[in-house]
Amino acid sequence: DVAMYRAKGAGKGRHVMYERGMQEAALERLELEAALRTAVSGMPTGDELLLHFQPIVELDGERVVGVEALVRWAHPQLGVLPPARFVPLAEETGLIVPLGRWVLREACRHGAGWVGGRRSLDRMRSLTLTVNVSPLQLRDPGFVDDVRDALRDSGFPPHLLLLELTETVFLQEDEGTLETLRALKALGARLAIDDFGTGYASLNYLQQFPLDVLKIDRRFIDAMCRGGSEAALARTIIALGDSLALRTVAEGVARPQQQEQLRALGCEYGQGFLFAHPVPPEEITRMLNEGIGHGAEAA
Ligand code: C2E
Ligand code: MG
Ligand code: MG
Ligand code: MG
């Protein structure tokens, strides 16, 4: 089943054949883009975009010390979509800038309720709020102002905001990036490097940029239980974080064995399905008050 199209820019009379599947995929993408545009422009009154939050715990004792904001899209027809289904599209189209601005503001709004609410317990007042920042947002000239505004408007304490960056940010060694990161630090915010170990940036950047937290990618944690060289890699990453005075957070902790191994290796913090899945903000409020149920209960 093949459709014929005149290819744009190709010589007169030349035809390029596309599989119908490709045509459908292209159409689907266009539709998804239009719907995402609507969802993003509907903010802040629209309610298609949602934030879920996943607890980050001390590996020793499982006290909740922070939460990570993770965006979801309640698509009118397709249901709730994970970021993998629309964040790449948002990045390709530039929609990630307004979308990310909304995430930041919404996260700070909830965060302010948790750390500064009249009924907040003492241990909630130091809750770290982690927000993902796309490389594109970081390059946006208005980004530092956006962060400043989100903090000011919500009253969320700057030193509790942890901005999560990926290694790709450090691939191009440009002065602009360094300047932006310094400006963010000057606001009082902290910086994390996410998915550590999966990128191709040189280790050099760890020293050059003002980072505070290193998040060990899930793939190392997954592999750890299989023993041998993977455990050695995880150990090396933890030691590296240690020697650079960075806090280390293990991502994707899913089994008690991993928690034990990580503790033994000196990793202080963890995030993963073992402790809790990402949940709506109301659930976080409950978890902060009552603590997390362990493992299956948390799901
Ligand atoms: P990330 O920043 O590395 O976030 C952690 C992801 O790992 C989340 O997926 C979380 O649900 C998942 N996860 C946590 N614990 C476990 C576990 O034990 N096992 C497994 N298999 N997975 C676990 P999620 O929410 O689907 O987000 C995926 C990625 O999308 C994030 O990876 C982040 O890169 C991106 N993302 C999410 N929210 C935002 C946002 O607001 N802005 C931007 N720019 N990117 C975002
Ligand atoms: Mg991230
Ligand atoms: Mg993350
Ligand atoms: Mg990650």
Short mmCIF file of C-alpha atoms and ligand atoms in Angstrom, two decimals:
data_model
loop_
_atom_site.label_atom_id
_atom_site.label_comp_id
_atom_site.label_asym_id
_atom_site.label_seq_id
_atom_site.Cartn_x
_atom_site.Cartn_y
_atom_site.Cartn_z
CA ASP A 1 0.00 0.00 0.00
CA VAL A 2 2.04 2.91 -1.31
CA ALA A 3 1.11 6.55 -1.89
CA MET A 4 2.79 8.77 -4.49
CA TYR A 5 3.83 12.31 -3.71
CA ARG A 6 5.61 15.03 -5.58
CA ALA A 7 8.62 15.76 -3.42
CA LYS A 8 9.15 19.42 -2.60
CA GLY A 9 12.29 20.77 -4.22
CA ALA A 10 12.73 17.70 -6.39
CA GLY A 11 12.89 18.15 -10.17
CA LYS A 12 9.65 18.44 -12.11
CA GLY A 13 8.02 15.14 -12.67
CA ARG A 14 10.09 13.36 -10.08
CA HIS A 15 8.12 11.42 -7.61
CA VAL A 16 9.14 10.04 -4.31
CA MET A 17 7.30 7.14 -2.85
CA TYR A 18 6.36 7.06 0.75
CA GLU A 19 4.99 4.19 2.67
CA ARG A 20 1.53 4.97 3.95
CA GLY A 21 2.90 4.38 7.43
CA MET A 22 5.23 7.33 7.05
CA GLN A 23 2.39 9.53 5.86
CA GLU A 24 0.35 8.60 8.88
CA ALA A 25 3.25 9.16 11.22
CA ALA A 26 3.83 12.63 9.78
CA LEU A 27 0.16 13.47 10.13
CA GLU A 28 0.09 12.17 13.67
CA ARG A 29 3.08 14.31 14.56
CA LEU A 30 1.42 17.42 13.10
CA GLU A 31 -1.75 16.71 15.03
CA LEU A 32 0.20 16.12 18.22
CA GLU A 33 2.11 19.36 17.69
CA ALA A 34 -1.12 21.34 17.18
CA ALA A 35 -2.65 19.78 20.30
CA LEU A 36 0.47 20.50 22.34
CA ARG A 37 0.43 24.10 21.15
CA THR A 38 -3.15 24.37 22.37
CA ALA A 39 -2.31 22.74 25.69
CA VAL A 40 0.64 25.08 26.24
CA SER A 41 -1.24 28.22 25.19
CA GLY A 42 -4.17 27.20 27.41
CA MET A 43 -1.97 27.62 30.43
CA PRO A 44 -2.28 28.65 33.16
CA THR A 45 -6.06 28.28 32.96
CA GLY A 46 -6.02 25.10 30.88
CA ASP A 47 -5.58 21.90 32.75
CA GLU A 48 -4.12 19.49 30.21
CA LEU A 49 -0.60 19.77 31.59
CA LEU A 50 -0.03 18.27 35.01
CA LEU A 51 2.83 17.83 37.39
CA HIS A 52 3.55 14.67 39.26
CA PHE A 53 6.16 14.55 42.00
CA GLN A 54 8.47 11.72 42.94
CA PRO A 55 10.01 11.57 46.44
CA ILE A 56 13.77 11.52 46.90
CA VAL A 57 14.78 9.78 50.11
CA GLU A 58 17.74 9.22 52.37
CA LEU A 59 18.87 5.69 51.60
CA ASP A 60 19.42 5.29 55.30
CA GLY A 61 16.03 5.51 56.97
CA GLU A 62 14.01 6.50 53.92
CA ARG A 63 13.18 9.98 55.13
CA VAL A 64 11.80 12.09 52.27
CA VAL A 65 14.26 14.93 51.68
CA GLY A 66 13.01 16.16 48.34
CA VAL A 67 10.72 15.72 45.38
CA GLU A 68 11.25 15.86 41.63
CA ALA A 69 8.61 17.52 39.46
CA LEU A 70 7.80 15.42 36.37
CA VAL A 71 5.46 16.77 33.72
CA ARG A 72 2.54 14.83 32.20
CA TRP A 73 0.08 15.74 29.49
CA ALA A 74 -3.57 14.74 29.79
CA HIS A 75 -4.27 14.62 26.07
CA PRO A 76 -8.02 14.94 25.36
CA GLN A 77 -8.09 11.77 23.22
CA LEU A 78 -4.92 9.84 24.01
CA GLY A 79 -5.10 10.00 27.80
CA VAL A 80 -2.20 10.87 30.10
CA LEU A 81 1.08 10.90 28.16
CA PRO A 82 4.54 10.56 29.72
CA PRO A 83 7.22 13.14 28.88
CA ALA A 84 8.90 10.75 26.44
CA ARG A 85 5.84 11.18 24.21
CA PHE A 86 5.91 15.00 24.03
CA VAL A 87 9.02 16.60 25.56
CA PRO A 88 11.15 15.82 22.46
CA LEU A 89 8.42 17.39 20.29
CA ALA A 90 8.27 20.40 22.61
CA GLU A 91 12.03 20.76 22.20
CA GLU A 92 11.92 20.52 18.40
CA THR A 93 9.20 23.17 18.19
CA GLY A 94 10.48 25.53 20.88
CA LEU A 95 7.31 24.95 22.92
CA ILE A 96 9.56 23.67 25.70
CA VAL A 97 10.32 27.28 26.66
CA PRO A 98 6.75 28.27 27.68
CA LEU A 99 6.06 24.70 28.86
CA GLY A 100 9.17 24.69 31.04
CA ARG A 101 8.27 28.10 32.41
CA TRP A 102 4.89 26.73 33.48
CA VAL A 103 6.53 23.67 35.08
CA LEU A 104 8.86 25.89 37.07
CA ARG A 105 6.08 28.19 38.30
CA GLU A 106 3.70 25.35 39.10
CA ALA A 107 6.41 23.37 40.91
CA CYS A 108 7.38 26.40 42.99
CA ARG A 109 3.73 27.08 43.81
CA HIS A 110 3.26 23.57 45.20
CA GLY A 111 6.69 23.63 46.80
CA ALA A 112 5.88 26.82 48.67
CA GLY A 113 2.82 25.12 50.17
CA TRP A 114 4.93 22.21 51.38
CA VAL A 115 7.85 24.09 52.87
CA GLY A 116 6.03 27.16 54.07
CA GLY A 117 2.51 26.04 54.87
CA ARG A 118 1.15 26.91 58.28
CA ARG A 119 0.73 23.21 59.01
CA SER A 120 4.15 22.21 57.67
CA LEU A 121 6.19 20.07 60.00
CA ASP A 122 9.76 21.10 60.71
CA ARG A 123 11.22 18.36 58.53
CA MET A 124 9.16 19.63 55.58
CA ARG A 125 10.66 23.07 55.71
CA SER A 126 13.90 21.88 54.17
CA LEU A 127 12.36 19.89 51.32
CA THR A 128 14.36 20.16 48.09
CA LEU A 129 12.35 20.76 44.93
CA THR A 130 13.93 19.38 41.76
CA VAL A 131 12.86 20.72 38.37
CA ASN A 132 14.07 19.50 34.97
CA VAL A 133 15.50 22.14 32.67
CA SER A 134 15.89 21.51 28.95
CA PRO A 135 19.11 22.71 27.26
CA LEU A 136 16.89 24.93 25.11
CA GLN A 137 15.45 26.70 28.13
CA LEU A 138 18.92 27.31 29.44
CA ARG A 139 19.84 29.03 26.18
CA ASP A 140 16.72 31.19 26.26
CA PRO A 141 17.75 34.75 27.16
CA GLY A 142 14.76 35.13 29.50
CA PHE A 143 15.46 32.02 31.54
CA VAL A 144 17.22 33.54 34.54
CA ASP A 145 14.41 36.11 34.84
CA ASP A 146 11.84 33.31 34.61
CA VAL A 147 13.48 31.52 37.53
CA ARG A 148 13.71 34.73 39.55
CA ASP A 149 10.02 35.49 38.89
CA ALA A 150 8.89 31.96 39.74
CA LEU A 151 10.75 32.17 43.06
CA ARG A 152 9.53 35.63 43.90
CA ASP A 153 5.90 35.07 42.93
CA SER A 154 5.65 31.80 44.86
CA GLY A 155 7.81 32.74 47.82
CA PHE A 156 9.65 29.43 47.44
CA PRO A 157 13.11 29.59 49.10
CA PRO A 158 15.76 29.75 46.31
CA HIS A 159 18.25 27.51 48.12
CA LEU A 160 15.72 24.65 48.08
CA LEU A 161 15.31 24.80 44.31
CA LEU A 162 17.46 22.27 42.48
CA LEU A 163 17.62 22.66 38.71
CA GLU A 164 18.34 19.44 36.89
CA LEU A 165 20.48 19.66 33.77
CA THR A 166 21.64 16.94 31.42
CA GLU A 167 25.15 16.37 30.17
CA THR A 168 24.30 17.69 26.69
CA VAL A 169 24.26 21.16 28.24
CA PHE A 170 28.00 20.87 28.73
CA LEU A 171 28.83 19.51 25.30
CA GLN A 172 29.36 22.88 23.74
CA GLU A 173 31.78 24.73 25.95
CA ASP A 174 30.38 28.19 25.52
CA GLU A 175 30.72 31.14 27.83
CA GLY A 176 26.98 31.79 27.67
CA THR A 177 26.15 28.55 29.47
CA LEU A 178 28.67 29.22 32.21
CA GLU A 179 27.33 32.74 32.65
CA THR A 180 23.74 31.51 32.90
CA LEU A 181 24.70 28.87 35.46
CA ARG A 182 26.53 31.47 37.53
CA ALA A 183 23.50 33.77 37.38
CA LEU A 184 21.29 30.92 38.61
CA LYS A 185 23.69 30.23 41.46
CA ALA A 186 23.65 33.94 42.27
CA LEU A 187 19.86 33.70 42.69
CA GLY A 188 20.58 31.04 45.30
CA ALA A 189 19.41 28.03 43.27
CA ARG A 190 21.38 24.78 43.16
CA LEU A 191 22.34 22.76 40.12
CA ALA A 192 22.25 19.02 39.48
CA ILE A 193 23.66 17.00 36.66
CA ASP A 194 21.14 14.35 35.65
CA ASP A 195 21.54 10.94 33.99
CA PHE A 196 25.20 11.10 34.87
CA GLY A 197 27.37 8.68 32.95
CA THR A 198 25.22 8.47 29.82
CA GLY A 199 26.48 11.50 27.91
CA TYR A 200 29.66 12.11 26.08
CA ALA A 201 30.88 15.28 27.73
CA SER A 202 34.36 15.18 29.21
CA LEU A 203 34.73 14.82 32.94
CA ASN A 204 36.47 18.13 32.85
CA TYR A 205 33.20 20.04 32.92
CA LEU A 206 32.40 18.69 36.36
CA GLN A 207 35.08 20.97 37.70
CA GLN A 208 34.38 23.90 35.42
CA PHE A 209 30.71 24.35 36.19
CA PRO A 210 29.23 25.27 39.57
CA LEU A 211 27.38 21.99 40.22
CA ASP A 212 25.97 20.75 43.53
CA VAL A 213 24.38 17.37 42.90
CA LEU A 214 25.18 14.38 40.75
CA LYS A 215 22.38 12.01 39.79
CA ILE A 216 23.62 8.56 38.86
CA ASP A 217 21.75 7.27 35.85
CA ARG A 218 19.34 4.40 36.30
CA ARG A 219 21.28 2.15 33.95
CA PHE A 220 24.13 1.85 36.47
CA ILE A 221 21.70 1.10 39.27
CA ASP A 222 19.89 -1.48 37.11
CA ALA A 223 23.16 -3.18 36.28
CA MET A 224 24.48 -3.12 39.82
CA CYS A 225 22.68 -6.23 41.03
CA ARG A 226 24.17 -8.18 38.18
CA GLY A 227 27.45 -7.67 40.00
CA GLY A 228 30.94 -7.60 38.52
CA SER A 229 32.12 -4.53 36.64
CA GLU A 230 28.82 -2.58 36.96
CA ALA A 231 29.12 -2.41 40.73
CA ALA A 232 32.64 -1.13 40.22
CA LEU A 233 31.33 1.60 37.89
CA ALA A 234 28.70 2.70 40.39
CA ARG A 235 31.36 2.75 43.10
CA THR A 236 33.61 4.90 40.90
CA ILE A 237 30.85 7.40 40.16
CA ILE A 238 30.00 7.71 43.86
CA ALA A 239 33.67 8.23 44.70
CA LEU A 240 33.94 10.84 41.95
CA GLY A 241 30.97 12.74 43.36
CA ASP A 242 32.51 12.50 46.80
CA SER A 243 35.87 13.85 45.75
CA LEU A 244 34.21 16.82 44.05
CA ALA A 245 32.04 17.46 47.12
CA LEU A 246 28.86 16.76 45.16
CA ARG A 247 25.85 15.07 46.73
CA THR A 248 24.96 11.88 44.92
CA VAL A 249 21.44 10.69 44.21
CA ALA A 250 20.87 7.23 42.73
CA GLU A 251 18.08 7.16 40.15
CA GLY A 252 15.77 4.22 39.54
CA VAL A 253 16.27 2.35 42.80
CA ALA A 254 13.78 -0.46 42.40
CA ARG A 255 14.99 -3.27 44.68
CA PRO A 256 16.00 -3.53 48.35
CA GLN A 257 19.28 -5.10 47.25
CA GLN A 258 20.19 -1.96 45.29
CA GLN A 259 19.38 0.24 48.26
CA GLU A 260 21.67 -1.89 50.44
CA GLN A 261 24.51 -1.89 47.94
CA LEU A 262 24.28 1.86 47.40
CA ARG A 263 24.30 2.52 51.12
CA ALA A 264 27.37 0.34 51.47
CA LEU A 265 29.05 2.33 48.70
CA GLY A 266 28.38 5.58 50.52
CA CYS A 267 25.64 6.96 48.30
CA GLU A 268 23.37 9.06 50.49
CA TYR A 269 20.18 9.57 48.50
CA GLY A 270 17.90 7.57 46.23
CA GLN A 271 14.86 7.94 44.05
CA GLY A 272 12.92 5.07 42.55
CA PHE A 273 9.90 2.83 42.43
CA LEU A 274 11.12 0.99 45.55
CA PHE A 275 10.30 4.08 47.59
CA ALA A 276 7.57 5.74 45.55
CA HIS A 277 6.34 6.33 42.03
CA PRO A 278 5.73 9.85 40.76
CA VAL A 279 2.35 10.91 42.20
CA PRO A 280 -0.03 13.90 42.05
CA PRO A 281 0.70 16.79 44.45
CA GLU A 282 -2.05 15.80 46.92
CA GLU A 283 -0.35 12.45 47.43
CA ILE A 284 2.93 14.18 48.23
CA THR A 285 1.18 16.22 50.88
CA ARG A 286 -0.02 12.95 52.41
CA MET A 287 3.40 11.30 52.13
CA LEU A 288 5.06 14.27 53.79
CA ASN A 289 2.65 14.00 56.67
CA GLU A 290 2.57 10.26 57.04
CA GLY A 291 5.83 9.07 55.49
CA ILE A 292 6.18 6.75 52.50
CA GLY A 293 4.92 3.22 52.44
CA HIS A 294 7.76 1.01 51.37
CA GLY A 295 7.87 -0.86 48.05
CA ALA A 296 4.55 -2.23 46.82
CA GLU A 297 2.54 -0.06 49.21
CA ALA A 298 4.08 3.04 47.68
CA ALA A 299 2.85 2.11 44.21
P1 C2E B 1 14.61 12.12 34.53
O1 C2E B 1 14.80 13.56 34.83
O2 C2E B 1 15.80 11.25 34.59
O3 C2E B 1 13.47 11.64 35.54
C1 C2E B 1 13.43 10.38 36.13
C2 C2E B 1 12.54 9.42 35.34
O4 C2E B 1 12.77 8.10 35.82
C3 C2E B 1 11.04 9.66 35.50
O5 C2E B 1 10.38 9.30 34.28
C4 C2E B 1 10.69 8.68 36.60
O6 C2E B 1 9.32 8.29 36.58
C5 C2E B 1 11.56 7.52 36.20
N1 C2E B 1 11.81 6.63 37.34
C6 C2E B 1 11.97 6.94 38.63
N2 C2E B 1 12.21 5.86 39.38
C7 C2E B 1 12.21 4.80 38.55
C8 C2E B 1 12.40 3.37 38.74
O7 C2E B 1 12.63 2.86 39.83
N3 C2E B 1 12.33 2.60 37.61
C9 C2E B 1 12.06 3.12 36.38
N4 C2E B 1 12.00 2.29 35.34
N5 C2E B 1 11.89 4.45 36.18
C10 C2E B 1 11.96 5.28 37.25
P2 C2E B 1 9.36 10.25 33.52
O8 C2E B 1 8.50 10.98 34.49
O9 C2E B 1 8.71 9.43 32.46
O10 C2E B 1 10.31 11.33 32.85
C11 C2E B 1 11.23 10.97 31.86
C12 C2E B 1 12.14 12.11 31.50
O11 C2E B 1 11.40 13.19 30.92
C13 C2E B 1 12.85 12.74 32.71
O12 C2E B 1 13.94 11.94 33.06
C14 C2E B 1 13.23 14.08 32.14
O13 C2E B 1 14.39 13.98 31.36
C15 C2E B 1 12.06 14.39 31.21
N6 C2E B 1 11.14 15.33 31.90
C16 C2E B 1 10.19 15.07 32.82
N7 C2E B 1 9.58 16.20 33.23
C17 C2E B 1 10.18 17.21 32.56
C18 C2E B 1 10.00 18.65 32.54
O14 C2E B 1 9.17 19.24 33.27
N8 C2E B 1 10.82 19.35 31.69
C19 C2E B 1 11.75 18.75 30.91
N9 C2E B 1 12.52 19.53 30.10
N10 C2E B 1 11.95 17.43 30.90
C20 C2E B 1 11.18 16.65 31.72
MG MG B 2 16.16 15.08 34.41
MG MG B 3 15.36 13.54 36.94
MG MG B 4 17.61 10.94 35.07
#
